[in-house]
Coordinates of C-alpha atoms in Angstrom, one line a residue:
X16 CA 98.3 108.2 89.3
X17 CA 97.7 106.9 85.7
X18 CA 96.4 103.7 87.0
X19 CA 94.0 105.2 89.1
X20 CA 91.4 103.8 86.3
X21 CA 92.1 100.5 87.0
X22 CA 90.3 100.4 89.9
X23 CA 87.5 97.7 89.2
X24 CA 90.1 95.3 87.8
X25 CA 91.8 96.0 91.4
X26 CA 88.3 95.1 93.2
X27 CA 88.4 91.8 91.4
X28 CA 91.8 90.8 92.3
X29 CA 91.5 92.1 95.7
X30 CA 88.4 90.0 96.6
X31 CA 90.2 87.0 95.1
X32 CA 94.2 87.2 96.0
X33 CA 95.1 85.5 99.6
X34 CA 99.3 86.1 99.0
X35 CA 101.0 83.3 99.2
X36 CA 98.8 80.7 101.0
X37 CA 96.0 79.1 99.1
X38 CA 94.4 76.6 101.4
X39 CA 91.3 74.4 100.4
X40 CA 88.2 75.6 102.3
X41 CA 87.7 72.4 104.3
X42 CA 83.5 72.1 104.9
X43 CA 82.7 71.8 109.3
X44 CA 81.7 67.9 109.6
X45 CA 79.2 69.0 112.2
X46 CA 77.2 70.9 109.5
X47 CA 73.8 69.3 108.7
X48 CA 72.4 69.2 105.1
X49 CA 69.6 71.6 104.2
X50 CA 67.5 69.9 101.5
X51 CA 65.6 73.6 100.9
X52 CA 69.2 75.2 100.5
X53 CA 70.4 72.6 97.8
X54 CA 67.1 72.9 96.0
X55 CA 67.4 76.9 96.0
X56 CA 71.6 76.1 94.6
X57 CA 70.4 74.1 92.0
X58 CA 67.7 76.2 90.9
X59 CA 70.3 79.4 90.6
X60 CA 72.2 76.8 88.5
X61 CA 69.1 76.2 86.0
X62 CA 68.7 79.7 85.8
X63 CA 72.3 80.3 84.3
X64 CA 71.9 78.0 81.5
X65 CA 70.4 80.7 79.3
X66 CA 73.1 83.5 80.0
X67 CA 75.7 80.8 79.5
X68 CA 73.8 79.7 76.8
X69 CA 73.9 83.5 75.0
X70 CA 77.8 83.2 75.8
X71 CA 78.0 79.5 73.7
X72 CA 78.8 77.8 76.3
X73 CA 77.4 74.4 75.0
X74 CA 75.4 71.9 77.0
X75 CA 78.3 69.2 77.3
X76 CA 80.3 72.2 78.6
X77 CA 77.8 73.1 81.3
X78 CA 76.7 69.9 82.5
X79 CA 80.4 68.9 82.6
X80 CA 81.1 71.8 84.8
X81 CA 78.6 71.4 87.6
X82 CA 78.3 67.1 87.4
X83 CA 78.6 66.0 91.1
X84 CA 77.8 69.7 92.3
X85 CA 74.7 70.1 93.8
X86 CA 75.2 72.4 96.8
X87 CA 77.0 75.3 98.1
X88 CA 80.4 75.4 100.0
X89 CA 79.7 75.7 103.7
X90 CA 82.9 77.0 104.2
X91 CA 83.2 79.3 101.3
X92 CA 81.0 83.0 103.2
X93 CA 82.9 82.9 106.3
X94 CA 86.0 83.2 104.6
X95 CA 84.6 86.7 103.1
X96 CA 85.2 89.2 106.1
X97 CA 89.3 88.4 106.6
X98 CA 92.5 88.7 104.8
X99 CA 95.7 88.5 105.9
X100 CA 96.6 91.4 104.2
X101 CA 94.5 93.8 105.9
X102 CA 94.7 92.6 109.2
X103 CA 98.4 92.3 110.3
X104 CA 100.1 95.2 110.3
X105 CA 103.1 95.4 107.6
X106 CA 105.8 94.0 109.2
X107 CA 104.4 90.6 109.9
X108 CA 102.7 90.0 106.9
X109 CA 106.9 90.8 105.2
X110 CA 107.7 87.7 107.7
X111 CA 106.2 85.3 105.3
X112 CA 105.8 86.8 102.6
X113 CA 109.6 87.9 102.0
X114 CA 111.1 84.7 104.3
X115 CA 114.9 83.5 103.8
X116 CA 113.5 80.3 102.5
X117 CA 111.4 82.3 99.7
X118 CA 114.3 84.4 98.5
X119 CA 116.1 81.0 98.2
X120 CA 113.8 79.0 96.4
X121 CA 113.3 82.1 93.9
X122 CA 116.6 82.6 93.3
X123 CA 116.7 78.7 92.1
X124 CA 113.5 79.3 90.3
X125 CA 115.4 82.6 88.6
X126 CA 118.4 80.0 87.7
X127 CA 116.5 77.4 86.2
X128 CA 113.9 80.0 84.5
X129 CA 116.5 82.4 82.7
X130 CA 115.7 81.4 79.5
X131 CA 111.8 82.0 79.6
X132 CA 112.1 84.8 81.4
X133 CA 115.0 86.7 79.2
X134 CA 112.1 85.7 76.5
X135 CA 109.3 87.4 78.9
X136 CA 111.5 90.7 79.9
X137 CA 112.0 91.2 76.0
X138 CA 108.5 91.0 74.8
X139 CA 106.7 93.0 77.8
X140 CA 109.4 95.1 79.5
X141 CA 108.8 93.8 83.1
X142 CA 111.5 93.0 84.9
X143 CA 112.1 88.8 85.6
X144 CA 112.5 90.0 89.7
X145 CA 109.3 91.4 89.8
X146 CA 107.6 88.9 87.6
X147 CA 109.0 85.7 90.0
X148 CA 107.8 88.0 93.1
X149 CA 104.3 87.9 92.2
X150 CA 104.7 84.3 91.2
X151 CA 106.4 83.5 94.7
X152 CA 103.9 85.5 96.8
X153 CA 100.8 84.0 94.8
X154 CA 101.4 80.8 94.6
X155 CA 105.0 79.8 96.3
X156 CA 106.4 79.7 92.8
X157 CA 103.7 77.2 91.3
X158 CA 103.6 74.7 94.5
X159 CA 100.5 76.1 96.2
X160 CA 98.0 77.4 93.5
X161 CA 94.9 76.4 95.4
X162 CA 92.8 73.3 95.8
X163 CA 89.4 74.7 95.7
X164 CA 87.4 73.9 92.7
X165 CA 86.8 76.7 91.0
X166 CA 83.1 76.3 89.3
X167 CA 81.7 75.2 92.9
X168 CA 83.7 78.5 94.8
X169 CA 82.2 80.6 92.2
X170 CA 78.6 79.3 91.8
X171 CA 78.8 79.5 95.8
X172 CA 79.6 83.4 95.7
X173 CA 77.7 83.6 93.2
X174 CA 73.9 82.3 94.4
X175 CA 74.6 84.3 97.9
X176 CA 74.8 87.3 95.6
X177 CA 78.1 88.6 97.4
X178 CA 79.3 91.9 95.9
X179 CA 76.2 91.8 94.0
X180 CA 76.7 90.4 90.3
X181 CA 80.2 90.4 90.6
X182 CA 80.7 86.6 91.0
X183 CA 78.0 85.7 88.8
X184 CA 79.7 87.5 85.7
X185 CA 83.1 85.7 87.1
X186 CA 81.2 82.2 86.8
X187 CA 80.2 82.7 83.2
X188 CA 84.1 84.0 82.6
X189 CA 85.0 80.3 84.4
X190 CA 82.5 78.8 81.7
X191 CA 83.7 80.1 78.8
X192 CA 86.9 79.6 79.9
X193 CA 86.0 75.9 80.0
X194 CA 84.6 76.0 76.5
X195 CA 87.5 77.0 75.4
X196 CA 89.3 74.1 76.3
X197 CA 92.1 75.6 78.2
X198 CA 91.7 73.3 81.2
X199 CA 89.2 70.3 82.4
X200 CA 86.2 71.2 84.8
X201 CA 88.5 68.7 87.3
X202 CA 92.0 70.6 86.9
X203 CA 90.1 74.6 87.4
X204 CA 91.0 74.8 90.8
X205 CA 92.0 77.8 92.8
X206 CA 91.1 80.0 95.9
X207 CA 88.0 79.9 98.1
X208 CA 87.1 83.6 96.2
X209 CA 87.6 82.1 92.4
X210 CA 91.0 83.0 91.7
X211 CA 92.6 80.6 89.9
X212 CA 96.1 79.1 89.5
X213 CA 99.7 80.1 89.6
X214 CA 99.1 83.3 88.9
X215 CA 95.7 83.4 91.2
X216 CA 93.7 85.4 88.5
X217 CA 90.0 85.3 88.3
X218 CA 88.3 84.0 85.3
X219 CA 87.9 88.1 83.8
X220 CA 91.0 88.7 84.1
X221 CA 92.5 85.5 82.7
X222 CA 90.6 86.0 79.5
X223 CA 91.9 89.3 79.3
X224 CA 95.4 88.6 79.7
X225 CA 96.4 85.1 80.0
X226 CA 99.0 84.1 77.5
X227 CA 99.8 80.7 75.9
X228 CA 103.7 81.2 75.7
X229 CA 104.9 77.6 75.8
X230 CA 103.0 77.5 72.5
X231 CA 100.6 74.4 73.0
X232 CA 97.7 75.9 71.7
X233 CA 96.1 76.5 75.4
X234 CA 96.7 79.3 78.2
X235 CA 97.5 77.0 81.1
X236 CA 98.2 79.3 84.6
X237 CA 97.7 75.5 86.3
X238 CA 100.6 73.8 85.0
X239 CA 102.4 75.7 82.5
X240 CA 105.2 77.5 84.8
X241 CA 106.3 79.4 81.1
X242 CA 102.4 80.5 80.4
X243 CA 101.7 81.8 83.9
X244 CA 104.9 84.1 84.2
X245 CA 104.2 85.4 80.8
X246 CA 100.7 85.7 81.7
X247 CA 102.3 87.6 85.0
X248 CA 103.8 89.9 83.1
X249 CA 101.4 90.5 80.2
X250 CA 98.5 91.7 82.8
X251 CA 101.3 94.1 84.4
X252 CA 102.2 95.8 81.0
X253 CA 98.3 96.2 80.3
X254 CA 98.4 98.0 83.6
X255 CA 100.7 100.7 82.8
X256 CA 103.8 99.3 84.0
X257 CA 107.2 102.0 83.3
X258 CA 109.9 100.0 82.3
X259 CA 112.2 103.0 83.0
X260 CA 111.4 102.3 86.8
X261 CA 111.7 100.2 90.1
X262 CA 108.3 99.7 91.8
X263 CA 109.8 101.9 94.5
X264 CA 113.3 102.5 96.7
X265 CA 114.1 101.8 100.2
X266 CA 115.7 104.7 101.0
X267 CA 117.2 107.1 103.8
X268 CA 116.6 110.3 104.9
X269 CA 118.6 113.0 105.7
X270 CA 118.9 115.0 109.0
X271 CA 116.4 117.8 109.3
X272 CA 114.4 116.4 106.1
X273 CA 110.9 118.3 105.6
X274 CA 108.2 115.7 105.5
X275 CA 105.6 118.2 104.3
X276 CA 107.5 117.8 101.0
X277 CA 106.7 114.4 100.0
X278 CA 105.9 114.4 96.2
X279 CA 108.6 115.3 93.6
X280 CA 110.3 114.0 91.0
X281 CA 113.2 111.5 91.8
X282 CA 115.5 113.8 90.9
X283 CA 114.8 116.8 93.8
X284 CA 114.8 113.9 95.8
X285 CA 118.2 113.0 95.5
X286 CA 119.0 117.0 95.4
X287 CA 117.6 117.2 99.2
X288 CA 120.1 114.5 99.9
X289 CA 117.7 111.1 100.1
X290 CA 119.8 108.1 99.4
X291 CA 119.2 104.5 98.5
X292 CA 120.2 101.7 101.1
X293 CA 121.0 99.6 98.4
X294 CA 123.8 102.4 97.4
X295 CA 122.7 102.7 93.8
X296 CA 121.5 105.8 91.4
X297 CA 117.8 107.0 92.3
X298 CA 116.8 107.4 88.7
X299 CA 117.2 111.2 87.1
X300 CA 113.5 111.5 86.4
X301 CA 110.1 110.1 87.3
X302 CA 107.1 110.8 89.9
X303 CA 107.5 109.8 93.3
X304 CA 106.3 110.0 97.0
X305 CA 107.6 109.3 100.4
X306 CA 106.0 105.9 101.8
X307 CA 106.4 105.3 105.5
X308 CA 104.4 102.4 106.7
X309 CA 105.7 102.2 109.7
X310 CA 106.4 106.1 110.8
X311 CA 109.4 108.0 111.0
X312 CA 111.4 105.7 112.7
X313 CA 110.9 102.8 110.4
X314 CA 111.7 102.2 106.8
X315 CA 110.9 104.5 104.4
X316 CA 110.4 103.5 100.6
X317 CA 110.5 106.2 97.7
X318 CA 107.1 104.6 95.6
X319 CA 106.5 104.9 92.1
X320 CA 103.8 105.0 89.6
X321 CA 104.5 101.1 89.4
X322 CA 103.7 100.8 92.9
X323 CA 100.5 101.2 92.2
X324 CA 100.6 99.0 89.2
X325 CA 101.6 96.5 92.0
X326 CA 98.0 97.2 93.7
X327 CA 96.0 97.0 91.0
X328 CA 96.6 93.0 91.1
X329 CA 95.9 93.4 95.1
X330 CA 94.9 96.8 96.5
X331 CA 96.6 96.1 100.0
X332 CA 99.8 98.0 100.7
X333 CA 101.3 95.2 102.5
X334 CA 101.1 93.3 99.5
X335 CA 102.3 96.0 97.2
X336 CA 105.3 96.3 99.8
X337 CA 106.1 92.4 99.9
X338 CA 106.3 91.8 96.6
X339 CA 108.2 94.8 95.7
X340 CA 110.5 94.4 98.5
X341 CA 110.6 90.2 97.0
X342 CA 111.6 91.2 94.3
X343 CA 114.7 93.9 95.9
X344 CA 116.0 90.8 97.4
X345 CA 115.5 88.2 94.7
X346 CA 117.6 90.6 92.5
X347 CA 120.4 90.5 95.0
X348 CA 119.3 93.9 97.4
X349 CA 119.6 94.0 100.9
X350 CA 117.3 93.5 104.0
X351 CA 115.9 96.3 105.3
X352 CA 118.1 97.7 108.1
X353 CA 115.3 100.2 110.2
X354 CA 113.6 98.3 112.9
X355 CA 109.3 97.9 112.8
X356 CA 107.3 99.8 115.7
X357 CA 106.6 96.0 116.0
X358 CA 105.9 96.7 120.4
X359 CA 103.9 100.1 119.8
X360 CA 100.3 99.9 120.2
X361 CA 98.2 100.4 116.7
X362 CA 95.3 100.5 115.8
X363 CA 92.4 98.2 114.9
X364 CA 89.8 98.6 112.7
X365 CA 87.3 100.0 115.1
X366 CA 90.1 102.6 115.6
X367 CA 90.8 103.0 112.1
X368 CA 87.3 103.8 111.5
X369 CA 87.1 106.5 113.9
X370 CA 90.4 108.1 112.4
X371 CA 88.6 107.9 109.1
X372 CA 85.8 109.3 110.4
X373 CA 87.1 112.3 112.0
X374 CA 89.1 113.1 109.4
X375 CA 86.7 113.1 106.6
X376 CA 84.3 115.6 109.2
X377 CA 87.6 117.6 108.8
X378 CA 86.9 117.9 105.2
X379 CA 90.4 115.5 105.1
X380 CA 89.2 112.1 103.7
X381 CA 86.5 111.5 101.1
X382 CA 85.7 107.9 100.9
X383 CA 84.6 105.0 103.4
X384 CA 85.1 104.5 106.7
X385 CA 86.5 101.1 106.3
X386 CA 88.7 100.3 108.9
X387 CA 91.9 99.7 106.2
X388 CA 94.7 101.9 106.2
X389 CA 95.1 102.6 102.4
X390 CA 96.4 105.4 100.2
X391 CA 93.3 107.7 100.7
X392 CA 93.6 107.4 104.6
X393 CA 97.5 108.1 104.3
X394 CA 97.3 111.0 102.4
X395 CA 94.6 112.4 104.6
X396 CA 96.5 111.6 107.9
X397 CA 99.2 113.5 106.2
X398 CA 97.4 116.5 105.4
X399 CA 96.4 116.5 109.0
X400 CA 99.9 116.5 110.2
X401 CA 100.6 119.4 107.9
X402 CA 97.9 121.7 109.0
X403 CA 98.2 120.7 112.9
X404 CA 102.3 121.2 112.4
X405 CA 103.1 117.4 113.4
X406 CA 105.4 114.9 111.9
X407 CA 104.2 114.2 108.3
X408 CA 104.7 110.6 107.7
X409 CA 101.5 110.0 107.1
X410 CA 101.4 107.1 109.8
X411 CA 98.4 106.4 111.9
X412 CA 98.2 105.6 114.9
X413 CA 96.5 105.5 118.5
X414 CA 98.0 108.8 119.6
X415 CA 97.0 110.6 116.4
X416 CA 93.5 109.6 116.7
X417 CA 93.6 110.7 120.6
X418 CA 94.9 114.0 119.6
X419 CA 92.2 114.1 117.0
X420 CA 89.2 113.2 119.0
X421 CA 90.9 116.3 121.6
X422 CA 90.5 118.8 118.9
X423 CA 87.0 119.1 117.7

C-alpha cells in the first residue's frame, strides 16, 4: 500500500501512543537512590550539550530544560514491554476505546467544534469524524494528554539507550522544540514514552507537522484544542490520506462468498453482492481487502488504503479498528451487530510466535517472530488457509496452529 514507506514515522508513534489513557508514571516509594546511577544520568546529560549545542539550542534553553532533573524515572523501562493495544484481543480494547460515554462527549465536542473543524476539513480534506476520533482515543478529547514530563521521559529512554538512538534524536527534537518557544520546559508534558499532548505526538513528528491554526504565533498540541486538531489532520494528509474514501466499511457477506478472493476494487465487491451494515453506497472505485479480526463469524470490515494511513500514527490493528470504527459512530453509524469470539480460546504471544514461526518455515511469513498479530501475520495465515483449502479469513487461532504443528 502507498503508505508502506511510512514505516519509521509508524515505529515512532507506535513506541509512544498508549490510546486513550495517559497516566503519569508514578516512581515505587520503596526504590532506594543510586548515587552511581544519578552520576552516570547526569553525565549523559553533559554529553548532549554539544549536539544540542550544533542544533542552537542555547544554554538558557538547556539548563531550563533539565533544572531540578538530576536522575532517571524509575518507573519509565518497565513500562516498555506492554501496550494495551497488543495485548487484548480486539474486542476489548473497542470496550473503551469506542464506549457510549465517548461517542457522547464527541458528538458535543463535534457541536461545539463545527466551526474550526469546517475550517480543518477545507484546508486538508480529512474528514472532522475521523479527525475528533484520533483526538478522542489520544487524549479523551483534550482531558487526558499525559502528566509525564516530557524532557525527563525522554532523557530517561534516552541514557538506557532503548531502541538504540531513537530517543536520543527525540530529546534534541524536545529541545529545539523548546527553543522555539512553543511551550515552557514546565507545560511539555506527555506519555511515559515522549509523546506529547492532545494529539500524543513525539517531538519529530510535531516539528514536522504541528500546525499553529488558532494563529498565536506558537503550535500548541497542549492547550490549543484548534492547533491540535489541525495539527491531527495535517500529519494525516502528509500521510497519504484519500479524501475520496472511508478508512474502511463494516460490511456483510453474502451466502456462499469465496474468501480466497479478498482483494479487489470496491466496486467487484459490491458486484459479488457485499453490503454495508450502515445501508449506504460502497464507493464505485478504490482498493480494498477483506478484514476479519475476529474470524468468519464476527465482523468483517472492507479496509482501505486509509486504513493504513490510520496505522501509520499507531501500527496496532486494534487501534486502527477503534478509531475508525469512532469515527462510524461519531458520524451517526451504527454499532456493530456480529457478536466477538469473546469465550473462544486465542492465542498468546508464545502461541503467536510459534504460528509465525511455522509459517515463515513454510516459506509463508517473512519478518519476525513477534508474538503480534499484524498485517504480515494475517496475510500469511491466509495464504495458509488457501493452500491447505480452509476458511480464508485470515484469523489465527489455537486450532490453526495445532493443525499447523500436525503438518510438517
Amino acid at each position: 500500500m502507498r503508505v508502506l514507506i511510512r514505516a519509521a514515522i509508524a515505529t515512532c508513534i507506535l513506541l509512544a501512543t498508549e490510546a486513550g489513557a495517559q497516566d503519569a508514571v508514578r516512581p515505587s516509594t520503596a526504590a532506594k537512590p543510586d548515587m552511581a546511577a544519578d552520576a552516570s544520568f547526569r553525565s549523559f546529560i553533559d554529553a548532549l550539550r554539544p549536539d544540542a549545542e550544533a542544533r542552537g539550542i542555547g544554554v538558557a534553553t538547556f539548563d531550563a530544560a533539565f533544572r531540578g532533573i538530576s536522575s532517571p524515572d524509575p518507573g519509565i523501562l518497565a513500562r516498555t514491554t506492554a501496550q494495551g493495544e497488543f495485548g487484548r484481543p480486539v474486542w476489548e480494547y473497542l470496550v473503551g476505546a469506542v464506549s457510549i460515554g465517548r461517542i457522547a462527549k464527541g458528538r458535543s465536542q463535534a457541536a461545539r467544534l463545527s466551526s474550526t473543524l469546517t475550517a480543518i476539513e477545507a484546508r486538508t480534506g480529512v474528514p472532522r469524524w475521523i479527525i475528533l476520533a484520533f483526538w478522542g482515543v489520544e487524549s479523551d478529547f483534550g482531558a487526558s494528554g499525559g502528566t509525564v514530563p516530557t524532557i525527563r521521559a525522554l532523557a530517561t529512554l534516552a541514557q538506557a539507550r532503548f531502541r538504540g538512538t531513537l530517543f536520543r534524536n527525540e530529546l534534541l527534537d524536545a529541545l529545539t522544540i523548546l527553543q522555539r518557544g512553543d511551550i515552557a520546559p514546565e507545560a511539555m508534558k506527555g506519555s511515559w514514552a515522549g509523546a506529547m499532548g492532545q494529539t500524543q505526538f513525539l517531538p519529530s513528528t510535531f516539528l514536522k507537522h504541528a500546525v499553529d491554526f488558532d494563529g498565536d504565533g506558537h503550535r500548541d498540541i497542549w492547550r490549543s484544542e484548534a492547533d491540535a486538531l489541525a495539527s491531527i489532520a495535517s500529519y494525516l494528509q502528509s500521510l497519504g490520506w484519500n479524501r475520496d474514501l472511508s478508512w474502511g466499511y463494516a460490511v456483510t457477506l453474502p451466502g456462499g462468498f469465496d474468501l480466497t478472493r479478498y482483494r479487489a476494487d470496491l466496486s467487484d465487491f459490491t458486484k459479488r453482492g457485499v453490503r454495508r451494515i450502515d445501508g449506504g453506497t460502497l464507493p464505485a472505485s478504490g482498493a480494498a481487502s477483506l478484514f476479519l479480526p475476529g474470524g468468519s463469524g464476527g465482523p468483517i470490515f472492507l479496509i482501505t488504503d486509509n486504513f493504513e494511513v490510520v496505522r501509520a500514527y499507531n501500527t496496532s490493528d486494534s487501534y486502527a479498528l477503534a478509531v475508525g470504527h469512532l469515527a462510524d459512530r461519531l458520524a451517526g453509524g451504527p454499532a456493530l451487530a456480529a457478536p466477538w469470539p469473546t469465550g473462544a480460546p486465542r492465542l498468546d504471544k508464545a502461541g503467536l510466535q510459534a504460528l509465525q514461526k511455522g509459517l515463515a518455515a513454510r516459506d509463508l511469513y517473512a519478518g519476525d517472530a513477534d508474538g503480534r498479530a499484524g498485517p504480515k501475520l494475517r496475510e500469511a495465515v491466509r495464504q495458509y488457509q488457501i493452500r491447505e483449502g480452509l476458511v480464508a479469513d485470515g484469523y489465527a487461532t489455537p486450532n490453526l496452529l495445532e493443525y499447523l504443528t500436525a503438518r510438517p
